[in-house]
XYZ file of C-alpha atoms in Angstrom:
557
model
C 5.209 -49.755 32.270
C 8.959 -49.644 33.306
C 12.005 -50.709 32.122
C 14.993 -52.021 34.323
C 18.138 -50.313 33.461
C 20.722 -51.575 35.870
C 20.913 -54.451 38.680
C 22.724 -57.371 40.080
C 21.103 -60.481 41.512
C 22.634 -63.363 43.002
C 21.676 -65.935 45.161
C 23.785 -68.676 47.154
C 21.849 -71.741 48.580
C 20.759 -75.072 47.706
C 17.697 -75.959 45.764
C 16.490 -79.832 45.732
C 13.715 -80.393 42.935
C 11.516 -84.233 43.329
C 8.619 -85.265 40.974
C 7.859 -88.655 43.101
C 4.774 -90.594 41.231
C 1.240 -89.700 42.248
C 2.274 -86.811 43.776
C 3.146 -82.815 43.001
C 6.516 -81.598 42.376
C 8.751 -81.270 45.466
C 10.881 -78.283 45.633
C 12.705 -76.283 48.134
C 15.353 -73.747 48.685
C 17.483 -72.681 51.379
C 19.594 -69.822 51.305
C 20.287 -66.059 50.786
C 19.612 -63.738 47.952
C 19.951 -60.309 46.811
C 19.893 -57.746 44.436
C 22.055 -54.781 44.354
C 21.879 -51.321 42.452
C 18.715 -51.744 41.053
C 16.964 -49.140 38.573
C 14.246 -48.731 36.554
C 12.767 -45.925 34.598
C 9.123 -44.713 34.011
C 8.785 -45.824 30.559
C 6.236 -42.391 29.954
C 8.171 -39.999 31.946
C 11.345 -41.594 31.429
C 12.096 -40.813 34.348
C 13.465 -43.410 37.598
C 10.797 -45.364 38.991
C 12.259 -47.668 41.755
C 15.862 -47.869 42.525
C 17.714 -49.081 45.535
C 21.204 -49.695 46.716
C 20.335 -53.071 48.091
C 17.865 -55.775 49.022
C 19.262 -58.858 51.320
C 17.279 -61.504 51.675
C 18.751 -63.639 54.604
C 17.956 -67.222 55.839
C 15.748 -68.370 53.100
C 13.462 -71.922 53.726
C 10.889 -72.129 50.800
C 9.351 -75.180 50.108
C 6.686 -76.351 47.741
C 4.623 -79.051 49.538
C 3.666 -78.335 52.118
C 3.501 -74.443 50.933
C 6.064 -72.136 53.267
C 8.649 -69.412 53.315
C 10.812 -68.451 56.236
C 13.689 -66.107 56.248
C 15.909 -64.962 58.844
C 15.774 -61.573 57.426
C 14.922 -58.754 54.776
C 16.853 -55.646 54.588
C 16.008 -52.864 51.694
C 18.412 -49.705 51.797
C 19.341 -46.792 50.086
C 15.587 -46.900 47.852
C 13.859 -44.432 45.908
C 10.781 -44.529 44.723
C 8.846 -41.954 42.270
C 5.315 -41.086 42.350
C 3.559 -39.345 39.409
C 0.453 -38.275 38.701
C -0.555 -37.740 35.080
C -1.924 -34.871 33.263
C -4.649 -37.049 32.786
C -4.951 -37.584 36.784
C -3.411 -41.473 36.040
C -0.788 -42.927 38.799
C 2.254 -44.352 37.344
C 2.356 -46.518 40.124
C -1.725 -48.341 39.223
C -0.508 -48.159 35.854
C 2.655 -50.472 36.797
C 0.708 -52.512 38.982
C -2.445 -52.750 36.326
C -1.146 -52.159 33.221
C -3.533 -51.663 30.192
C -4.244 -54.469 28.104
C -3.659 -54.015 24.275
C -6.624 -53.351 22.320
C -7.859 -56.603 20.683
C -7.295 -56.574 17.088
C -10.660 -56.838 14.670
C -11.438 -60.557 13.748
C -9.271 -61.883 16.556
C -11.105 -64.698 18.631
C -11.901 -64.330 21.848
C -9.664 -65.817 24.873
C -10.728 -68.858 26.388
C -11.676 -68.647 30.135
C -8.533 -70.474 32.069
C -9.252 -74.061 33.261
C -7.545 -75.657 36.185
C -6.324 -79.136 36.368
C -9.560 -81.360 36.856
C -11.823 -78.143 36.881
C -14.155 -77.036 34.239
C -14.970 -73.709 32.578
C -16.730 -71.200 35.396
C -13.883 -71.106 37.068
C -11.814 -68.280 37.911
C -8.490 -67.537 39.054
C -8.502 -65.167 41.614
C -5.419 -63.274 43.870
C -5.951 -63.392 47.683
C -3.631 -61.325 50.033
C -1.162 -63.648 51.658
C 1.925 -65.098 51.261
C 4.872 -63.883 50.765
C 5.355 -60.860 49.832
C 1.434 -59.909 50.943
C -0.052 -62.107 47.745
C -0.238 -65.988 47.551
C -0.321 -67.967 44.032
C -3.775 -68.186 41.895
C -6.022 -70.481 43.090
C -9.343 -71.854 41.612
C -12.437 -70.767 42.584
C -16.216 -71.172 41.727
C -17.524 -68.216 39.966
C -20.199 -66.515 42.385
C -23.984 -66.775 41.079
C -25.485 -63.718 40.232
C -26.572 -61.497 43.042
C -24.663 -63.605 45.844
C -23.877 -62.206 48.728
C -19.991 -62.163 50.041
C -19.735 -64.539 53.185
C -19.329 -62.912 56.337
C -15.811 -62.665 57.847
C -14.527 -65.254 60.367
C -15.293 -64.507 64.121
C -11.788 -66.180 64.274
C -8.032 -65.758 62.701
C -7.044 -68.604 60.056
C -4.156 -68.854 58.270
C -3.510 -69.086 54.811
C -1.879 -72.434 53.073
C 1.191 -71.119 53.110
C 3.099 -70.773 56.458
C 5.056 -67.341 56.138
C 7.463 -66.263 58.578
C 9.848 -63.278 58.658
C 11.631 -62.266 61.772
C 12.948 -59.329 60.691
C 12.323 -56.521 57.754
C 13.947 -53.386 57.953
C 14.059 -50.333 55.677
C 16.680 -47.499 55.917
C 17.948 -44.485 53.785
C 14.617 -44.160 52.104
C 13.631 -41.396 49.736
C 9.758 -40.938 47.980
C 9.714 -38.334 45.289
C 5.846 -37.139 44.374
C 4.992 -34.807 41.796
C 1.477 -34.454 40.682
C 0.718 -32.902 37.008
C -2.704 -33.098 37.023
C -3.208 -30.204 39.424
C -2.471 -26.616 37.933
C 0.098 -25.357 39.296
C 2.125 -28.869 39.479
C 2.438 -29.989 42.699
C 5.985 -31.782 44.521
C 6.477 -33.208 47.742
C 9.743 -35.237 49.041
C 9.640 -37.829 51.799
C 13.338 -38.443 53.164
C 15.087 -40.051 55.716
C 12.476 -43.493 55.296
C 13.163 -45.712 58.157
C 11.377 -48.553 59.458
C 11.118 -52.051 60.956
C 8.584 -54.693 61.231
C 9.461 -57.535 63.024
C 7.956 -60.849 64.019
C 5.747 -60.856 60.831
C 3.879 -64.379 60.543
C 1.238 -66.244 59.417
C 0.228 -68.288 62.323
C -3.043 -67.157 63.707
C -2.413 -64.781 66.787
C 0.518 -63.964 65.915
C 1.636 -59.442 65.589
C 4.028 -57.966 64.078
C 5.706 -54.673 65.377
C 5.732 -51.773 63.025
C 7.762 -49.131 63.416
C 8.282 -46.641 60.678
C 9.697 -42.649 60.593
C 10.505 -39.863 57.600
C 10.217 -36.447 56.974
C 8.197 -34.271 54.555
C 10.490 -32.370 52.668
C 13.125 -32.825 55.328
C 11.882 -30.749 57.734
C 8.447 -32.529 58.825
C 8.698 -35.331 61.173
C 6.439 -39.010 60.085
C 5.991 -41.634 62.860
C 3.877 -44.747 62.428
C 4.413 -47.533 65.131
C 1.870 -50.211 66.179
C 1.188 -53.826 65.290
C 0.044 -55.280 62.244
C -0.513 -58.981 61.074
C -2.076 -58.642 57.039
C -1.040 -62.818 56.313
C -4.169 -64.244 58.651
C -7.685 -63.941 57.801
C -9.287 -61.541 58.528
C -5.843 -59.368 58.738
C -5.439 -57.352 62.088
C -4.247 -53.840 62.449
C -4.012 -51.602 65.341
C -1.191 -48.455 64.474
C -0.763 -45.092 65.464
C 0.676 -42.432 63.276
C 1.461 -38.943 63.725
C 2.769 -36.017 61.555
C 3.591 -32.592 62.964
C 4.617 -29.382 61.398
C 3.403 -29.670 57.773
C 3.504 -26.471 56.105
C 0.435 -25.996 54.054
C 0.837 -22.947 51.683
C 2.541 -25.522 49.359
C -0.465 -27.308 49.170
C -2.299 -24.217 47.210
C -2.504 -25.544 43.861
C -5.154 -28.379 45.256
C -7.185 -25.350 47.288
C -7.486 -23.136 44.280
C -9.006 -25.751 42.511
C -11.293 -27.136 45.050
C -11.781 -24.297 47.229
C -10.808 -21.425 45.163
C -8.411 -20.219 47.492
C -4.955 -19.968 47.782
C -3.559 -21.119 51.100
C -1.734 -17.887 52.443
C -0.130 -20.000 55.619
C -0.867 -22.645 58.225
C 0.668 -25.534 59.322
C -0.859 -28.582 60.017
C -0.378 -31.232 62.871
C -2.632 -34.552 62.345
C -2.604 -37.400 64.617
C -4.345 -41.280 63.404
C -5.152 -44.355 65.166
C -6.548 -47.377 63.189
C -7.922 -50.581 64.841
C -8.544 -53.306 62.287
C -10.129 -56.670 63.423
C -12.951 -59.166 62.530
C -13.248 -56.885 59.329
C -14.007 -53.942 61.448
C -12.792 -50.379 61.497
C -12.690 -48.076 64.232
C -10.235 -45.498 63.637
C -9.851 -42.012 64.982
C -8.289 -38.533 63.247
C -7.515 -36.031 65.122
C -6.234 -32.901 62.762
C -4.428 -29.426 64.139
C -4.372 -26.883 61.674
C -2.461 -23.624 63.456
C -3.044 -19.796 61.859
C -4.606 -21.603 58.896
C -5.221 -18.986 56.129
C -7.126 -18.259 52.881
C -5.065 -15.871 50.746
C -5.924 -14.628 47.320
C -9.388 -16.028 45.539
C -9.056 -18.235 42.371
C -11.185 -18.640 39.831
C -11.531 -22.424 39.190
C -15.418 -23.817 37.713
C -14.154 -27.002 40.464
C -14.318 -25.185 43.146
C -17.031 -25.418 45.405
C -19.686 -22.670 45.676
C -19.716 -23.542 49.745
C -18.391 -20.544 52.222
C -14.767 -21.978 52.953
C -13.928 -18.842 54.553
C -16.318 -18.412 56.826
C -16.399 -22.199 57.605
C -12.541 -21.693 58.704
C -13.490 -18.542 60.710
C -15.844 -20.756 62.867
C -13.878 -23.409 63.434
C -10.466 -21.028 64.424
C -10.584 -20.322 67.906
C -8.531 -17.084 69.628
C -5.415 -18.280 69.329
C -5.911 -19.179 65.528
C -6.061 -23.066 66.160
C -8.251 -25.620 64.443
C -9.280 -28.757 66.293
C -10.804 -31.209 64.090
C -12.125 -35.225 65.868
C -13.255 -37.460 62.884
C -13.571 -41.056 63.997
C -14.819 -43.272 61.727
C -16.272 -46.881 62.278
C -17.214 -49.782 60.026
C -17.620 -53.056 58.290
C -14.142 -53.556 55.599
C -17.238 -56.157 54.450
C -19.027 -53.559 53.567
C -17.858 -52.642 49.497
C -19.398 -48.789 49.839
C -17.449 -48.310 52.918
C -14.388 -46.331 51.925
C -12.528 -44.261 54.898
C -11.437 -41.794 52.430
C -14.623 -40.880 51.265
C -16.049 -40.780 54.262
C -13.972 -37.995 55.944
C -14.142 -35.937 52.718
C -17.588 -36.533 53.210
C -17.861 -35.918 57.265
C -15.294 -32.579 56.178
C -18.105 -31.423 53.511
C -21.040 -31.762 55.852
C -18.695 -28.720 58.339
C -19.019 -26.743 54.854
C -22.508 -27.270 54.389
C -23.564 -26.535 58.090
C -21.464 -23.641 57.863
C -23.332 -22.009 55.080
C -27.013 -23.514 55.815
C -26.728 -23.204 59.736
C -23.793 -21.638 60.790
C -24.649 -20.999 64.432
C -25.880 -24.385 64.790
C -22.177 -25.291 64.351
C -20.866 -22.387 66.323
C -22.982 -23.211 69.019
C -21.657 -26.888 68.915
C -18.034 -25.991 69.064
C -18.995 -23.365 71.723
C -20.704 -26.068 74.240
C -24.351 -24.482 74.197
C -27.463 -26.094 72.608
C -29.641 -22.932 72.242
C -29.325 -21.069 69.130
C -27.573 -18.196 68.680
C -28.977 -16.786 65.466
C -31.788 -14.886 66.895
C -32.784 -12.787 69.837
C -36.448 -12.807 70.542
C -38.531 -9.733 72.256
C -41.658 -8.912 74.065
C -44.261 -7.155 71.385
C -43.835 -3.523 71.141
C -40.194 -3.803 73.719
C -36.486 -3.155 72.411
C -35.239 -4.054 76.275
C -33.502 -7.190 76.777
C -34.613 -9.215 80.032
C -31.869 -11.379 82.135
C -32.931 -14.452 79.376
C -31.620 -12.339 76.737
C -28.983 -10.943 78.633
C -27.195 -14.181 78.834
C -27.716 -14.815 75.500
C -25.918 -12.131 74.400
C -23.435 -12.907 76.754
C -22.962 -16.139 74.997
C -22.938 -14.497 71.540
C -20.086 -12.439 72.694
C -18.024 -14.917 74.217
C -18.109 -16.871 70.968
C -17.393 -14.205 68.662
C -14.558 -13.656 71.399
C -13.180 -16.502 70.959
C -13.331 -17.095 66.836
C -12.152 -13.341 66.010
C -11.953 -13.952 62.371
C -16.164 -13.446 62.110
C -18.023 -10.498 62.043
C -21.600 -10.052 62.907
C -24.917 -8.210 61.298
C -27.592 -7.423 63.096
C -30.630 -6.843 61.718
C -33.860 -5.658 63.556
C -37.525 -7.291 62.622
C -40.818 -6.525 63.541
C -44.204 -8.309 64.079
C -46.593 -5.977 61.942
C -49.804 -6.888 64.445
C -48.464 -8.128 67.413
C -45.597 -5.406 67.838
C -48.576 -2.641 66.549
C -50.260 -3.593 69.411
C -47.653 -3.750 71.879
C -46.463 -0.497 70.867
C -50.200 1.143 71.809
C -49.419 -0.235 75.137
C -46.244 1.374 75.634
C -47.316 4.636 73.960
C -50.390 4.544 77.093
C -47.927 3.769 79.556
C -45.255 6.450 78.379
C -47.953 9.140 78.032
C -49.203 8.106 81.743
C -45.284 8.712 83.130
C -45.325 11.912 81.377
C -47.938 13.554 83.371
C -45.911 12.578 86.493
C -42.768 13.722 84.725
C -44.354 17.336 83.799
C -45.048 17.648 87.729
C -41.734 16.680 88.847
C -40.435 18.985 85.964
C -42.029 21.871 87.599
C -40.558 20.906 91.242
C -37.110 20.467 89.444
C -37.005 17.208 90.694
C -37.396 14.752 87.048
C -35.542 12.133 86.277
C -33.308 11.537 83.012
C -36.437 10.662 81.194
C -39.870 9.731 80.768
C -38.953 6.054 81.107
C -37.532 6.175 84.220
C -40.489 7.884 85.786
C -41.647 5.428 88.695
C -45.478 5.130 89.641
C -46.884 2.863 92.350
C -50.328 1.569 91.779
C -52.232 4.132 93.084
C -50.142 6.781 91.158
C -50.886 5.213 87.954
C -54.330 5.681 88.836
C -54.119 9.038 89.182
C -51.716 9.420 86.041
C -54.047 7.389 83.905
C -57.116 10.087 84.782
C -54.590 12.959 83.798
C -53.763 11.569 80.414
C -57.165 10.167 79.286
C -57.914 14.076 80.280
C -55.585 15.007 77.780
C -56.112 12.702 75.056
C -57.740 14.612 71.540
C -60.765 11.786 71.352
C -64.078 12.488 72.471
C -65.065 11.449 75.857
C -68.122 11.675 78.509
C -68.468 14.581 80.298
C -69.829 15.748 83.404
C -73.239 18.033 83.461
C -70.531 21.082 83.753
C -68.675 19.745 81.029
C -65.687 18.347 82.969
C -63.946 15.241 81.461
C -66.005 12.172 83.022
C -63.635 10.023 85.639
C -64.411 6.261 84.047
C -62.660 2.792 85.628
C -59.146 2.446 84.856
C -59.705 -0.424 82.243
C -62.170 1.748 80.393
C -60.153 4.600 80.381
C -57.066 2.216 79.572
C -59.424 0.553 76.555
C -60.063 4.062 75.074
C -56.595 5.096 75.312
C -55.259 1.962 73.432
C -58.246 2.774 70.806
C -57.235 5.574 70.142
C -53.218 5.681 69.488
C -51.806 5.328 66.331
C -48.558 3.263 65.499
C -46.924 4.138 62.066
C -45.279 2.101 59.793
C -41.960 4.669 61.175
C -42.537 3.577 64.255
C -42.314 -0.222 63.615
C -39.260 0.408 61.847
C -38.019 2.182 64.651
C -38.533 -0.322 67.015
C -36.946 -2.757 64.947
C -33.822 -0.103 64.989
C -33.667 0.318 68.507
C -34.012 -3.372 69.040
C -30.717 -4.079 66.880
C -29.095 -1.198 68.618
C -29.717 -2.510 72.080
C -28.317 -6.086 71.275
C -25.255 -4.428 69.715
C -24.836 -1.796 72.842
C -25.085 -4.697 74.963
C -22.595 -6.810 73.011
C -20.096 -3.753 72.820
C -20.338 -3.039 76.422
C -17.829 -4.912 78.201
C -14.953 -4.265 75.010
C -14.305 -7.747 74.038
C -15.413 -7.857 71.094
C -14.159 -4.921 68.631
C -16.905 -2.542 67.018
C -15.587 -2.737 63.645
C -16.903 -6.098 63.760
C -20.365 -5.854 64.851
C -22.688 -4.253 61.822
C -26.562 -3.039 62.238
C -27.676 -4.389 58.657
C -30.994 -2.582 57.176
C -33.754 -4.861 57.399
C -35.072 -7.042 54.513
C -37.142 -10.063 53.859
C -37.085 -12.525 57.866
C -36.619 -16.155 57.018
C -39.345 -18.738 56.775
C -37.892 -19.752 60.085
C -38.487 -15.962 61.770
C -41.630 -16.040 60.004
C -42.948 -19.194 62.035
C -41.310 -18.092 65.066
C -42.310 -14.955 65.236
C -41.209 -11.334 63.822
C -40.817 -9.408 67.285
C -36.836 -10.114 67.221
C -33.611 -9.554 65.770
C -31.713 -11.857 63.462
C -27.979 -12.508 63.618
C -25.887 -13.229 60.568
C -21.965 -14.354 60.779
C -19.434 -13.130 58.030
């Protein structure tokens, strides 16, 4: 509640008054009005409330039957206006607007529903937008039946009873003080310099009004809304623009301790809007810039969420430190769940949740590529990359590039049976190049290493017979107990039969895979060591399980 503490009001005009018989009062009023040094105080803060220099209302034509107002002009100046927020998270402004009823008293009687003149009880009074001043008077209406279902809105504009017609509104020297108690620290914020217009502002179907409206956050952060509105016809029409721009955001770290459990260390934030309202339907776009947004110190609140804000931030920054955030948002005002607040808190809370449950799905979204970039997938037994995997990695590192707040582990995985038995096969082929490498040793003429070792067909063949030779199995042997020469593939068959792969050497593999995606990632110098980690391997993921062991997993920090 608030009491007024100061004001004048006067008005200068005439006012004719009829009651002809058989018929509803006539009255109308032509004139001016206004009221000067107005002020009121918070009754609970006892603090001001509203209080303005001056309100002119120019050109006044109101009229009973039939129902209009017309003025040349309205002009509000030099206002203030103070916005609190409880303790108890109540807004002095609802509490104005809806004030709380006083407790009925034990043994009083019940009201009696209202009944308009020639109506009947069932029906209620209800308080349309309209009119002047955005409401119209209380009108009777049949109570809906149970369970009805609201009518659909008009395909077309229709205007209230009342014909309402202002010209011209302006505001100037505005000032909007907020301070929010409920939040821990308290919370302030100033809007100054509140200017606007809105002109041509009518009832008559078709009709738009031109809004125009500018201030600054704490006088430094410029506010510009312009567009056209028209809320008098049914369904009301809307199609604005408004754009803020250089909003510093470490004041706003009482709210993201207790919801994120961060402080806000620095940022500022640039947010563009568009809303199109017609027919009942909402499309409206958001476009948010958040530049060298920062988490500082961590709070403990129990409201904060348990979601990985950090990290969600560090995949949305790009290089520069920028965050580019499109949230349009479309629907029916018909619709009583639809709420556009909600819904971007909502849109907002899915990035958090994709950012902890699949966090390269999103990177790879904001990066432009649909594969996924949390795994790297190998041939059984192999730690090389082919030109596939190659480019994959390529991707991985421009995207870690290009968001340098994460850091990557890499952790190597193995498929106990299928990388077992790819491992026999490369054990066969490296002990094959090794009798080729011990000749060329001799001649002084061997490669780096057994690897490189090159064998054409015919080589191998002759290879193959020199390490089955050498192999501690038994084999067939000649009548003078030479090693028996068998086919390739039997020789091959034995060979594989009889090589052992450890446990060691699985984990090894798994090492060197990790260690060849990270070498490859590190090669070109983009991307930092210090923030590229081999991790020790633990349990894979139901999803590496189904896909396959013989890989390495990525995770982003």
């Amino acid at each position: 509640a608030t009491d007024l503490t100061g004001g004048n009001a006067s008005a200068k005009g005439k006012l004719a008054l009829s009651l002809p018989a058989d018929k509803p009062l006539q009255a109308s009023f032509s004139g001016q009005a206004q009221v000067d040094d107005l002020a009121t105080v918070d009754r609970v803060s006892l603090e001001k409330f509203v209080n303005w220099k001056s309100l002119q209302l120019g050109g006044i034509k109101a009229q009973a039957d039939p129902p209009s107002l017309t003025m040349a002009s309205v002009a509000l100046s030099g206002f203030y206006a103070r916005i609190i927020v409880s303790p108890q998270g109540k807004l002095n402004l609802f509490q104005v607007l809806h004030p709380t009823p006083p407790a009925a008293q034990p043994g009083a009687p019940r009201p009696v529903p209202p009944v308009q003149p020639g109506g009947a009880p069932g029906v209620m009074a209800r308080v349309q937008p309209g009119g002047p001043g955005g409401r119209e008077p209380r009108q009777a209406y049949p109570a809906p039946a149970p369970g009805a279902t609201p009518a659909p809105a008009a395909a077309m504009e229709t205007a209230p009873k009342e014909l309402v017609e202002i010209p011209a509104i302006t505001l100037s020297g505005g000032t909007i003080d907020y301070t929010d108690h409920f939040i821990k620290p308290n919370y302030s914020a100033k809007l100054t310099e509140v200017v606007g217009s809105l002109t041509g502002l009518s009832s008559r179907p078709g009709t738009r009004a031109d809004l125009k409206l500018s201030a600054h956050l704490e006088h430094q952060a410029p506010i510009e809304v312009t567009g056209q509105i028209n809320p008098l016809v049914k369904p009301p029409y809307a199609d604005i623009k408004g754009k803020v721009t250089d909003v510093e955001l470490s004041p706003l770290s009482p709210y993201s301790g207790r919801y994120a459990g961060y402080l806000i260390d620095k940022g500022k934030l640039n947010m563009e809007v568009s809303y199109h309202v017609e027919n009942n339907h909402l499309d409206a776009k958001n476009h948010l810039f958040l530049d060298q947004f920062t988490f500082g110190s961590k709070v403990d609140s129990p409201e904060a969420t348990k979601l990985p804000v950090r990290l969600a931030v560090a995949l949305l920054k790009d290089r520069e430190g920028r965050i580019n955030l499109n949230i349009p948002v479309s629907g029916s005002l018909n619709d009583p769940k639809f709420k556009i607040g909600p819904i971007i808190l909502k849109i907002i809370l899915n990035i958090l949740v994709k950012a902890a449950t699949a966090p390269f799905a999103l990177l790879g979204h904001l990066f432009g590529h649909g594969e996924s970039l949390s795994y790297l997938t190998f041939p059984p037994g192999s730690a090389a990359l082919d030109p596939a995997a190659l480019k994959k990695v390529e991707h991985l590192e421009t995207a870690l590039y290009d968001h340098p707040g994460l850091k990557l582990d890499i952790t190597g995985r193995f498929d106990p049976a299928a990388d077992r038995e790819g491992l026999k096969r490369v054990f066969v082929e490296r002990e094959v190049k090794a009798q080729r490498f011990k000749e060329l040793l001799k001649k002084g003429q061997a490669p780096a290493s057994v690897d490189a070792v090159q064998l054409s067909k015919e080589e191998y063949s002759k290879y193959l017979f020199e390490a089955y030779k050498h192999a501690k199995f038994p084999k067939a042997r000649t009548v003078i107990g030479l090693v028996k020469k068998l086919p390739d593939d039997e020789m091959d068959r034995l060979l594989l039969l009889h090589t052992t792969v450890t446990e060691d050497d699985l984990r090894k593999l798994a090492l060197a895979r990790a260690q060849a995606v990270k070498d490859a990632l590190l090669k070109s110098g983009k991307v930092p060591a210090e923030r590229v980690f081999l991790a020790a391997q633990g349990a894979a993921s139901e999803e590496a399980k189904k896909a396959g062991l013989s890989r390495v997993d990525f995770t982003l920090k």
